[in-house]
Amino acid sequence: MPAEPPHSAPTDGPRHVAVIMDGNGRWAAARGLPRAMGHREGVKALKRTVQAAPRFGIRCLTVFGFSTENWSRPPEEVSDLMGLVRSYVASDLRRLEREGVRVRVLGRRTGLPADIVAIIDHAEATTAHNDKFLLQVAFNYGGRADIVDAAQRHIEAVLAGRATGPLDEETLGLGLSTAGSPPVDVIVRTSGEQRLSNFLLWEAAYAELVYQNVLWPDYGEDGLADVVEQYRNRDRRFGGRTAPVEAAAPALAAG
Ligand code: IPE
Ligand code: IPE
Ligand code: MG
């Protein structure tokens, strides 16, 4: 992954936006509908958002579809959520392929039903040559599990004589499932909750955080426009100092 600059004022929009798509259940409950309906509307919101993203100069979108903790939901809901992968890929893969979108699924394959693994493999293989836009879907993904898997890969490489120690940040980053994607500029969470829920823990180190009150099934272009505007008003310092702070420092010392 390219090294991040010491600081940057993001006059341009974010290149990589990551979204915790939350609030499907509350959207359905507010309408007296079953949760499955909220998840189904959530897929429509995902399609709208993927289509809108390039209009803002976004090159990569990473969305959280199913966390390693979501297995603790009732079996019928887990099954509904698995079903969404089937319906999303069945209804949108041709368009994604045509529009130059590369699909990549982040997370552990183990534990997923065999037909879902086959669908994921097919979606990745069919779009592997695309380079206009990268859509990363975190599915059976946990940030901690991803870091553990990256460390484990390194241990195995050392034991096999393919790598040497000690482990450094760059090497660990190359073992993560997001390796090769641009640095995450902003992590968005809908539904008003303000936590990461085990999403992109490593990649979040210097990402901007944006919390929006909209429930995910209502999301689309307007939500992204708000994210881009908020992002442009942030001052990304990466631990360094921006020009105005440096100018103010001597005055403070003198006073
Ligand atoms: C997000 O909506 C979708 C997934 C977690 C897969 P939720 O199902 O978490 O909806 P709320 O948070 O209960 O409203
Ligand atoms: C995070 O949302 C997971 C996804 C959006 C896929 P959750 O709804 O599962 O998170 P918590 O339980 O509110 O932390
Ligand atoms: Mg939720």
PDB file of C-alpha atoms and ligand atoms in Angstrom:
ATOM      1  CA  MET A   1       0.000   0.000   0.000  1.00  0.00           C
ATOM      2  CA  PRO A   2       1.364   3.463  -0.811  1.00  0.00           C
ATOM      3  CA  ALA A   3       2.651   5.450   2.164  1.00  0.00           C
ATOM      4  CA  GLU A   4       0.258   8.195   3.268  1.00  0.00           C
ATOM      5  CA  PRO A   5       1.465  11.790   3.014  1.00  0.00           C
ATOM      6  CA  PRO A   6       2.380  13.559   6.294  1.00  0.00           C
ATOM      7  CA  HIS A   7      -0.691  15.724   5.974  1.00  0.00           C
ATOM      8  CA  SER A   8      -3.113  16.752   3.288  1.00  0.00           C
ATOM      9  CA  ALA A   9      -6.008  19.137   2.940  1.00  0.00           C
ATOM     10  CA  PRO A  10      -8.570  17.110   0.979  1.00  0.00           C
ATOM     11  CA  THR A  11      -9.701  19.698  -1.542  1.00  0.00           C
ATOM     12  CA  ASP A  12     -10.529  16.693  -3.700  1.00  0.00           C
ATOM     13  CA  GLY A  13     -13.164  14.199  -2.699  1.00  0.00           C
ATOM     14  CA  PRO A  14     -12.313  10.854  -1.116  1.00  0.00           C
ATOM     15  CA  ARG A  15     -10.982   8.132  -3.380  1.00  0.00           C
ATOM     16  CA  HIS A  16     -11.898   5.248  -1.085  1.00  0.00           C
ATOM     17  CA  VAL A  17     -15.134   5.338   0.913  1.00  0.00           C
ATOM     18  CA  ALA A  18     -16.053   2.502   3.285  1.00  0.00           C
ATOM     19  CA  VAL A  19     -19.616   2.132   4.509  1.00  0.00           C
ATOM     20  CA  ILE A  20     -21.168   0.313   7.461  1.00  0.00           C
ATOM     21  CA  MET A  21     -24.627  -0.192   5.958  1.00  0.00           C
ATOM     22  CA  ASP A  22     -26.698  -0.141   9.133  1.00  0.00           C
ATOM     23  CA  GLY A  23     -30.378   0.317   9.976  1.00  0.00           C
ATOM     24  CA  ASN A  24     -32.194  -2.212   7.772  1.00  0.00           C
ATOM     25  CA  GLY A  25     -34.013  -3.720  10.757  1.00  0.00           C
ATOM     26  CA  ARG A  26     -35.142  -0.359  12.129  1.00  0.00           C
ATOM     27  CA  TRP A  27     -36.267   0.731   8.656  1.00  0.00           C
ATOM     28  CA  ALA A  28     -38.510  -2.355   8.454  1.00  0.00           C
ATOM     29  CA  ALA A  29     -39.743  -2.054  12.063  1.00  0.00           C
ATOM     30  CA  ALA A  30     -40.783   1.554  11.477  1.00  0.00           C
ATOM     31  CA  ARG A  31     -43.072   0.288   8.696  1.00  0.00           C
ATOM     32  CA  GLY A  32     -44.367  -2.781  10.514  1.00  0.00           C
ATOM     33  CA  LEU A  33     -42.548  -4.985   7.981  1.00  0.00           C
ATOM     34  CA  PRO A  34     -40.422  -8.105   8.548  1.00  0.00           C
ATOM     35  CA  ARG A  35     -36.676  -7.453   8.855  1.00  0.00           C
ATOM     36  CA  ALA A  36     -36.101  -9.357   5.598  1.00  0.00           C
ATOM     37  CA  MET A  37     -37.870  -6.522   3.766  1.00  0.00           C
ATOM     38  CA  GLY A  38     -35.399  -4.044   5.252  1.00  0.00           C
ATOM     39  CA  HIS A  39     -32.508  -6.161   4.009  1.00  0.00           C
ATOM     40  CA  ARG A  40     -34.084  -6.392   0.556  1.00  0.00           C
ATOM     41  CA  GLU A  41     -34.453  -2.599   0.372  1.00  0.00           C
ATOM     42  CA  GLY A  42     -30.871  -2.388   1.609  1.00  0.00           C
ATOM     43  CA  VAL A  43     -29.709  -4.182  -1.538  1.00  0.00           C
ATOM     44  CA  LYS A  44     -31.477  -1.530  -3.649  1.00  0.00           C
ATOM     45  CA  ALA A  45     -29.689   1.177  -1.655  1.00  0.00           C
ATOM     46  CA  LEU A  46     -26.380  -0.580  -2.306  1.00  0.00           C
ATOM     47  CA  LYS A  47     -27.048  -0.581  -6.051  1.00  0.00           C
ATOM     48  CA  ARG A  48     -27.921   3.144  -5.984  1.00  0.00           C
ATOM     49  CA  THR A  49     -24.801   3.941  -3.996  1.00  0.00           C
ATOM     50  CA  VAL A  50     -22.460   1.935  -6.241  1.00  0.00           C
ATOM     51  CA  GLN A  51     -23.913   3.665  -9.295  1.00  0.00           C
ATOM     52  CA  ALA A  52     -23.594   7.133  -7.755  1.00  0.00           C
ATOM     53  CA  ALA A  53     -20.060   6.778  -6.353  1.00  0.00           C
ATOM     54  CA  PRO A  54     -18.082   7.405  -9.582  1.00  0.00           C
ATOM     55  CA  ARG A  55     -19.954  10.712 -10.060  1.00  0.00           C
ATOM     56  CA  PHE A  56     -18.096  12.003  -6.978  1.00  0.00           C
ATOM     57  CA  GLY A  57     -14.696  10.829  -8.166  1.00  0.00           C
ATOM     58  CA  ILE A  58     -14.782   7.871  -5.780  1.00  0.00           C
ATOM     59  CA  ARG A  59     -12.695   4.980  -7.165  1.00  0.00           C
ATOM     60  CA  CYS A  60     -13.259   2.402  -4.473  1.00  0.00           C
ATOM     61  CA  LEU A  61     -16.223   1.576  -2.254  1.00  0.00           C
ATOM     62  CA  THR A  62     -15.981  -0.974   0.549  1.00  0.00           C
ATOM     63  CA  VAL A  63     -19.261  -2.025   2.169  1.00  0.00           C
ATOM     64  CA  PHE A  64     -19.941  -4.098   5.271  1.00  0.00           C
ATOM     65  CA  GLY A  65     -22.499  -6.757   4.386  1.00  0.00           C
ATOM     66  CA  PHE A  66     -22.101  -9.397   7.100  1.00  0.00           C
ATOM     67  CA  SER A  67     -19.854  -9.370  10.142  1.00  0.00           C
ATOM     68  CA  THR A  68     -18.277 -12.330  11.919  1.00  0.00           C
ATOM     69  CA  GLU A  69     -20.574 -11.345  14.823  1.00  0.00           C
ATOM     70  CA  ASN A  70     -23.728 -11.435  12.662  1.00  0.00           C
ATOM     71  CA  TRP A  71     -23.720 -15.257  12.948  1.00  0.00           C
ATOM     72  CA  SER A  72     -25.247 -14.675  16.391  1.00  0.00           C
ATOM     73  CA  ARG A  73     -28.532 -13.524  14.796  1.00  0.00           C
ATOM     74  CA  PRO A  74     -31.449 -15.999  14.522  1.00  0.00           C
ATOM     75  CA  PRO A  75     -30.875 -18.639  11.793  1.00  0.00           C
ATOM     76  CA  GLU A  76     -33.708 -17.304   9.601  1.00  0.00           C
ATOM     77  CA  GLU A  77     -32.115 -13.855   9.493  1.00  0.00           C
ATOM     78  CA  VAL A  78     -28.660 -15.305   8.784  1.00  0.00           C
ATOM     79  CA  SER A  79     -30.232 -17.238   5.936  1.00  0.00           C
ATOM     80  CA  ASP A  80     -31.952 -14.060   4.622  1.00  0.00           C
ATOM     81  CA  LEU A  81     -28.610 -12.242   4.675  1.00  0.00           C
ATOM     82  CA  MET A  82     -26.910 -15.084   2.776  1.00  0.00           C
ATOM     83  CA  GLY A  83     -29.756 -14.898   0.262  1.00  0.00           C
ATOM     84  CA  LEU A  84     -28.933 -11.260  -0.413  1.00  0.00           C
ATOM     85  CA  VAL A  85     -25.600 -12.275  -1.936  1.00  0.00           C
ATOM     86  CA  ARG A  86     -27.464 -14.535  -4.363  1.00  0.00           C
ATOM     87  CA  SER A  87     -29.965 -11.822  -5.320  1.00  0.00           C
ATOM     88  CA  TYR A  88     -27.406  -9.004  -5.555  1.00  0.00           C
ATOM     89  CA  VAL A  89     -25.052 -10.960  -7.774  1.00  0.00           C
ATOM     90  CA  ALA A  90     -27.881 -12.437  -9.860  1.00  0.00           C
ATOM     91  CA  SER A  91     -29.461  -9.045 -10.469  1.00  0.00           C
ATOM     92  CA  ASP A  92     -26.405  -6.800 -10.784  1.00  0.00           C
ATOM     93  CA  LEU A  93     -23.302  -8.736 -11.856  1.00  0.00           C
ATOM     94  CA  ARG A  94     -23.843  -8.156 -15.592  1.00  0.00           C
ATOM     95  CA  ARG A  95     -24.156  -4.419 -15.100  1.00  0.00           C
ATOM     96  CA  LEU A  96     -21.099  -4.300 -12.814  1.00  0.00           C
ATOM     97  CA  GLU A  97     -19.122  -6.281 -15.364  1.00  0.00           C
ATOM     98  CA  ARG A  98     -20.235  -3.998 -18.213  1.00  0.00           C
ATOM     99  CA  GLU A  99     -19.484  -0.807 -16.300  1.00  0.00           C
ATOM    100  CA  GLY A 100     -15.915  -1.758 -15.468  1.00  0.00           C
ATOM    101  CA  VAL A 101     -16.448  -2.552 -11.780  1.00  0.00           C
ATOM    102  CA  ARG A 102     -14.120  -5.071 -10.190  1.00  0.00           C
ATOM    103  CA  VAL A 103     -15.779  -6.975  -7.350  1.00  0.00           C
ATOM    104  CA  ARG A 104     -13.746  -8.277  -4.457  1.00  0.00           C
ATOM    105  CA  VAL A 105     -15.178 -10.015  -1.403  1.00  0.00           C
ATOM    106  CA  LEU A 106     -13.328  -9.482   1.879  1.00  0.00           C
ATOM    107  CA  GLY A 107     -13.584 -11.919   4.760  1.00  0.00           C
ATOM    108  CA  ARG A 108     -13.319 -15.592   5.558  1.00  0.00           C
ATOM    109  CA  ARG A 109     -14.749 -18.083   3.082  1.00  0.00           C
ATOM    110  CA  THR A 110     -14.769 -20.839   5.690  1.00  0.00           C
ATOM    111  CA  GLY A 111     -18.179 -21.154   7.314  1.00  0.00           C
ATOM    112  CA  LEU A 112     -20.060 -19.798   4.298  1.00  0.00           C
ATOM    113  CA  PRO A 113     -22.471 -22.116   2.423  1.00  0.00           C
ATOM    114  CA  ALA A 114     -20.762 -23.736  -0.585  1.00  0.00           C
ATOM    115  CA  ASP A 115     -23.100 -22.115  -3.120  1.00  0.00           C
ATOM    116  CA  ILE A 116     -22.331 -18.645  -1.709  1.00  0.00           C
ATOM    117  CA  VAL A 117     -18.589 -19.333  -2.017  1.00  0.00           C
ATOM    118  CA  ALA A 118     -19.141 -20.386  -5.642  1.00  0.00           C
ATOM    119  CA  ILE A 119     -21.144 -17.204  -6.370  1.00  0.00           C
ATOM    120  CA  ILE A 120     -18.447 -15.034  -4.772  1.00  0.00           C
ATOM    121  CA  ASP A 121     -15.657 -16.796  -6.687  1.00  0.00           C
ATOM    122  CA  HIS A 122     -17.596 -16.390  -9.928  1.00  0.00           C
ATOM    123  CA  ALA A 123     -18.246 -12.646  -9.313  1.00  0.00           C
ATOM    124  CA  GLU A 124     -14.567 -12.051  -8.538  1.00  0.00           C
ATOM    125  CA  ALA A 125     -13.345 -14.033 -11.550  1.00  0.00           C
ATOM    126  CA  THR A 126     -15.819 -12.428 -13.980  1.00  0.00           C
ATOM    127  CA  THR A 127     -14.804  -8.901 -12.992  1.00  0.00           C
ATOM    128  CA  ALA A 128     -11.101  -9.459 -12.232  1.00  0.00           C
ATOM    129  CA  HIS A 129      -9.977  -7.614 -15.381  1.00  0.00           C
ATOM    130  CA  ASN A 130     -12.055  -4.470 -14.630  1.00  0.00           C
ATOM    131  CA  ASP A 131     -10.210  -1.414 -13.372  1.00  0.00           C
ATOM    132  CA  LYS A 132     -12.577   1.570 -13.514  1.00  0.00           C
ATOM    133  CA  PHE A 133     -13.989   1.040 -10.053  1.00  0.00           C
ATOM    134  CA  LEU A 134     -13.346  -1.337  -7.161  1.00  0.00           C
ATOM    135  CA  LEU A 135     -16.288  -2.615  -5.111  1.00  0.00           C
ATOM    136  CA  GLN A 136     -15.191  -4.502  -2.007  1.00  0.00           C
ATOM    137  CA  VAL A 137     -17.910  -6.344  -0.120  1.00  0.00           C
ATOM    138  CA  ALA A 138     -16.976  -7.351   3.415  1.00  0.00           C
ATOM    139  CA  PHE A 139     -18.901 -10.557   4.013  1.00  0.00           C
ATOM    140  CA  ASN A 140     -18.193 -12.881   6.935  1.00  0.00           C
ATOM    141  CA  TYR A 141     -15.637 -10.208   7.694  1.00  0.00           C
ATOM    142  CA  GLY A 142     -14.208  -9.079  11.030  1.00  0.00           C
ATOM    143  CA  GLY A 143     -11.384  -6.592  11.389  1.00  0.00           C
ATOM    144  CA  ARG A 144      -9.743  -8.603  14.162  1.00  0.00           C
ATOM    145  CA  ALA A 145     -10.026 -11.869  12.232  1.00  0.00           C
ATOM    146  CA  ASP A 146      -8.475 -10.177   9.201  1.00  0.00           C
ATOM    147  CA  ILE A 147      -5.472  -8.984  11.217  1.00  0.00           C
ATOM    148  CA  VAL A 148      -5.077 -12.439  12.799  1.00  0.00           C
ATOM    149  CA  ASP A 149      -5.224 -14.060   9.343  1.00  0.00           C
ATOM    150  CA  ALA A 150      -2.569 -11.665   8.018  1.00  0.00           C
ATOM    151  CA  ALA A 151      -0.288 -12.436  10.971  1.00  0.00           C
ATOM    152  CA  GLN A 152      -0.897 -16.156  10.544  1.00  0.00           C
ATOM    153  CA  ARG A 153       0.007 -15.924   6.840  1.00  0.00           C
ATOM    154  CA  HIS A 154       3.285 -14.300   7.786  1.00  0.00           C
ATOM    155  CA  ILE A 155       4.044 -16.984  10.388  1.00  0.00           C
ATOM    156  CA  GLU A 156       3.406 -19.677   7.787  1.00  0.00           C
ATOM    157  CA  ALA A 157       5.614 -17.891   5.234  1.00  0.00           C
ATOM    158  CA  VAL A 158       8.443 -17.654   7.786  1.00  0.00           C
ATOM    159  CA  LEU A 159       8.096 -21.342   8.730  1.00  0.00           C
ATOM    160  CA  ALA A 160       8.172 -22.276   5.037  1.00  0.00           C
ATOM    161  CA  GLY A 161      11.264 -20.149   4.462  1.00  0.00           C
ATOM    162  CA  ARG A 162       9.430 -17.775   2.096  1.00  0.00           C
ATOM    163  CA  ALA A 163       9.783 -14.772   4.449  1.00  0.00           C
ATOM    164  CA  THR A 164      11.930 -13.625   7.301  1.00  0.00           C
ATOM    165  CA  GLY A 165      11.096 -11.728  10.470  1.00  0.00           C
ATOM    166  CA  PRO A 166      10.525  -9.375  12.100  1.00  0.00           C
ATOM    167  CA  LEU A 167       7.009  -8.540  10.979  1.00  0.00           C
ATOM    168  CA  ASP A 168       6.512  -4.884  10.011  1.00  0.00           C
ATOM    169  CA  GLU A 169       3.458  -2.753   9.181  1.00  0.00           C
ATOM    170  CA  GLU A 170       3.934  -2.945   5.431  1.00  0.00           C
ATOM    171  CA  THR A 171       4.187  -6.736   5.447  1.00  0.00           C
ATOM    172  CA  LEU A 172       1.162  -7.128   7.682  1.00  0.00           C
ATOM    173  CA  GLY A 173      -0.802  -4.702   5.486  1.00  0.00           C
ATOM    174  CA  LEU A 174       0.012  -6.840   2.449  1.00  0.00           C
ATOM    175  CA  GLY A 175      -1.548  -9.845   4.193  1.00  0.00           C
ATOM    176  CA  LEU A 176      -4.872  -8.111   4.877  1.00  0.00           C
ATOM    177  CA  SER A 177      -7.840  -8.782   2.637  1.00  0.00           C
ATOM    178  CA  THR A 178      -7.832  -5.101   1.573  1.00  0.00           C
ATOM    179  CA  ALA A 179      -4.223  -5.285   0.296  1.00  0.00           C
ATOM    180  CA  GLY A 180      -3.802  -3.419  -2.959  1.00  0.00           C
ATOM    181  CA  SER A 181      -6.839  -1.165  -2.534  1.00  0.00           C
ATOM    182  CA  PRO A 182      -6.251   2.569  -2.020  1.00  0.00           C
ATOM    183  CA  PRO A 183      -5.964   3.812   1.593  1.00  0.00           C
ATOM    184  CA  VAL A 184      -9.408   4.193   3.206  1.00  0.00           C
ATOM    185  CA  ASP A 185     -10.161   7.936   3.243  1.00  0.00           C
ATOM    186  CA  VAL A 186     -13.454   7.868   5.088  1.00  0.00           C
ATOM    187  CA  ILE A 187     -15.566   5.363   7.003  1.00  0.00           C
ATOM    188  CA  VAL A 188     -19.285   6.109   6.965  1.00  0.00           C
ATOM    189  CA  ARG A 189     -21.879   4.571   9.268  1.00  0.00           C
ATOM    190  CA  THR A 190     -25.580   5.037   8.704  1.00  0.00           C
ATOM    191  CA  SER A 191     -28.434   4.691  11.215  1.00  0.00           C
ATOM    192  CA  GLY A 192     -26.954   7.015  13.849  1.00  0.00           C
ATOM    193  CA  GLU A 193     -24.842   4.359  15.631  1.00  0.00           C
ATOM    194  CA  GLN A 194     -21.340   5.605  16.346  1.00  0.00           C
ATOM    195  CA  ARG A 195     -19.031   2.588  16.453  1.00  0.00           C
ATOM    196  CA  LEU A 196     -16.943   0.475  14.091  1.00  0.00           C
ATOM    197  CA  SER A 197     -18.416  -2.923  15.064  1.00  0.00           C
ATOM    198  CA  ASN A 198     -15.175  -4.662  14.025  1.00  0.00           C
ATOM    199  CA  PHE A 199     -15.005  -3.090  10.541  1.00  0.00           C
ATOM    200  CA  LEU A 200     -11.605  -2.276   8.964  1.00  0.00           C
ATOM    201  CA  LEU A 201      -9.811  -1.885  12.294  1.00  0.00           C
ATOM    202  CA  TRP A 202      -6.321  -1.654  10.795  1.00  0.00           C
ATOM    203  CA  GLU A 203      -7.386   0.490   7.826  1.00  0.00           C
ATOM    204  CA  ALA A 204      -9.319   2.888  10.099  1.00  0.00           C
ATOM    205  CA  ALA A 205      -6.084   4.224  11.648  1.00  0.00           C
ATOM    206  CA  TYR A 206      -6.240   7.531   9.773  1.00  0.00           C
ATOM    207  CA  ALA A 207      -9.615   7.345   8.062  1.00  0.00           C
ATOM    208  CA  GLU A 208     -12.074  10.183   8.617  1.00  0.00           C
ATOM    209  CA  LEU A 209     -15.278   9.054  10.346  1.00  0.00           C
ATOM    210  CA  VAL A 210     -18.707  10.223   9.227  1.00  0.00           C
ATOM    211  CA  TYR A 211     -21.892   9.225  11.046  1.00  0.00           C
ATOM    212  CA  GLN A 212     -25.192   9.816   9.296  1.00  0.00           C
ATOM    213  CA  ASN A 213     -28.684   9.538  10.743  1.00  0.00           C
ATOM    214  CA  VAL A 214     -30.256   8.025   7.626  1.00  0.00           C
ATOM    215  CA  LEU A 215     -31.280   4.339   7.758  1.00  0.00           C
ATOM    216  CA  TRP A 216     -29.445   2.316   5.113  1.00  0.00           C
ATOM    217  CA  PRO A 217     -32.484   1.402   2.925  1.00  0.00           C
ATOM    218  CA  ASP A 218     -33.057   5.150   2.379  1.00  0.00           C
ATOM    219  CA  TYR A 219     -29.449   5.745   1.274  1.00  0.00           C
ATOM    220  CA  GLY A 220     -28.219   6.892  -2.117  1.00  0.00           C
ATOM    221  CA  GLU A 221     -26.634   9.785  -3.993  1.00  0.00           C
ATOM    222  CA  ASP A 222     -27.660  12.471  -1.453  1.00  0.00           C
ATOM    223  CA  GLY A 223     -25.978  10.581   1.374  1.00  0.00           C
ATOM    224  CA  LEU A 224     -22.750  10.293  -0.613  1.00  0.00           C
ATOM    225  CA  ALA A 225     -22.881  13.995  -1.531  1.00  0.00           C
ATOM    226  CA  ASP A 226     -23.039  14.809   2.196  1.00  0.00           C
ATOM    227  CA  VAL A 227     -20.070  12.494   2.906  1.00  0.00           C
ATOM    228  CA  VAL A 228     -17.983  14.154   0.195  1.00  0.00           C
ATOM    229  CA  GLU A 229     -18.816  17.627   1.500  1.00  0.00           C
ATOM    230  CA  GLN A 230     -17.967  16.712   5.091  1.00  0.00           C
ATOM    231  CA  TYR A 231     -14.736  15.065   3.939  1.00  0.00           C
ATOM    232  CA  ARG A 232     -13.635  18.149   2.026  1.00  0.00           C
ATOM    233  CA  ASN A 233     -14.014  20.215   5.188  1.00  0.00           C
ATOM    234  CA  ARG A 234     -11.775  17.937   7.247  1.00  0.00           C
ATOM    235  CA  ASP A 235      -8.138  18.726   7.940  1.00  0.00           C
ATOM    236  CA  ARG A 236      -6.197  15.472   7.600  1.00  0.00           C
ATOM    237  CA  ARG A 237      -2.988  15.907   9.536  1.00  0.00           C
ATOM    238  CA  PHE A 238      -1.795  12.289   9.919  1.00  0.00           C
ATOM    239  CA  GLY A 239      -0.054  13.351  13.118  1.00  0.00           C
ATOM    240  CA  GLY A 240       1.744  16.233  11.402  1.00  0.00           C
ATOM    241  CA  ARG A 241       0.886  19.926  11.435  1.00  0.00           C
ATOM    242  CA  THR A 242      -0.923  22.057   8.904  1.00  0.00           C
ATOM    243  CA  ALA A 243       0.337  25.487   7.838  1.00  0.00           C
ATOM    244  CA  PRO A 244      -1.958  27.632  10.073  1.00  0.00           C
ATOM    245  CA  VAL A 245      -0.862  25.739  13.209  1.00  0.00           C
ATOM    246  CA  GLU A 246       2.822  26.216  12.334  1.00  0.00           C
ATOM    247  CA  ALA A 247       2.233  29.953  11.801  1.00  0.00           C
ATOM    248  CA  ALA A 248       0.517  30.300  15.196  1.00  0.00           C
ATOM    249  CA  ALA A 249       3.198  28.436  17.177  1.00  0.00           C
ATOM    250  CA  PRO A 250       5.896  31.217  17.457  1.00  0.00           C
ATOM    251  CA  ALA A 251       3.285  33.755  18.612  1.00  0.00           C
ATOM    252  CA  LEU A 252       2.181  31.409  21.392  1.00  0.00           C
ATOM    253  CA  ALA A 253       5.808  30.798  22.453  1.00  0.00           C
ATOM    254  CA  ALA A 254       6.489  34.553  22.550  1.00  0.00           C
ATOM    255  CA  GLY A 255       3.367  35.282  24.615  1.00  0.00           C
TER     256      GLY A 255
HETATM  257  C1  IPE B   1     -27.628  -3.753   8.745  1.00  0.00           C
HETATM  258  O1  IPE B   1     -28.902  -3.611   9.268  1.00  0.00           O
HETATM  259  C2  IPE B   1     -27.492  -5.006   7.960  1.00  0.00           C
HETATM  260  C3  IPE B   1     -26.653  -6.020   8.598  1.00  0.00           C
HETATM  261  C4  IPE B   1     -26.144  -6.000   9.789  1.00  0.00           C
HETATM  262  C5  IPE B   1     -26.352  -7.159   7.802  1.00  0.00           C
HETATM  263  P1  IPE B   1     -29.310  -4.244  10.666  1.00  0.00           P
HETATM  264  O2  IPE B   1     -29.954  -5.567  10.429  1.00  0.00           O
HETATM  265  O3  IPE B   1     -28.182  -4.239  11.616  1.00  0.00           O
HETATM  266  O4  IPE B   1     -30.416  -3.199  11.122  1.00  0.00           O
HETATM  267  P2  IPE B   1     -30.659  -2.605  12.563  1.00  0.00           P
HETATM  268  O5  IPE B   1     -29.348  -2.111  13.080  1.00  0.00           O
HETATM  269  O6  IPE B   1     -31.191  -3.725  13.391  1.00  0.00           O
HETATM  270  O7  IPE B   1     -31.651  -1.515  12.353  1.00  0.00           O
HETATM  271  C1  IPE B   2     -22.427  -3.983  11.589  1.00  0.00           C
HETATM  272  O1  IPE B   2     -23.729  -3.718  11.962  1.00  0.00           O
HETATM  273  C2  IPE B   2     -22.390  -5.070  10.557  1.00  0.00           C
HETATM  274  C3  IPE B   2     -22.929  -4.721   9.242  1.00  0.00           C
HETATM  275  C4  IPE B   2     -23.433  -3.577   8.875  1.00  0.00           C
HETATM  276  C5  IPE B   2     -22.843  -5.765   8.259  1.00  0.00           C
HETATM  277  P1  IPE B   2     -24.423  -4.420  13.221  1.00  0.00           P
HETATM  278  O2  IPE B   2     -25.810  -3.912  13.247  1.00  0.00           O
HETATM  279  O3  IPE B   2     -24.239  -5.887  13.160  1.00  0.00           O
HETATM  280  O4  IPE B   2     -23.556  -3.856  14.432  1.00  0.00           O
HETATM  281  P2  IPE B   2     -23.934  -3.652  15.961  1.00  0.00           P
HETATM  282  O5  IPE B   2     -24.468  -4.948  16.481  1.00  0.00           O
HETATM  283  O6  IPE B   2     -24.965  -2.570  16.014  1.00  0.00           O
HETATM  284  O7  IPE B   2     -22.653  -3.209  16.610  1.00  0.00           O
HETATM  285 MG    MG B   3     -27.480  -2.915  12.959  1.00  0.00          MG
END
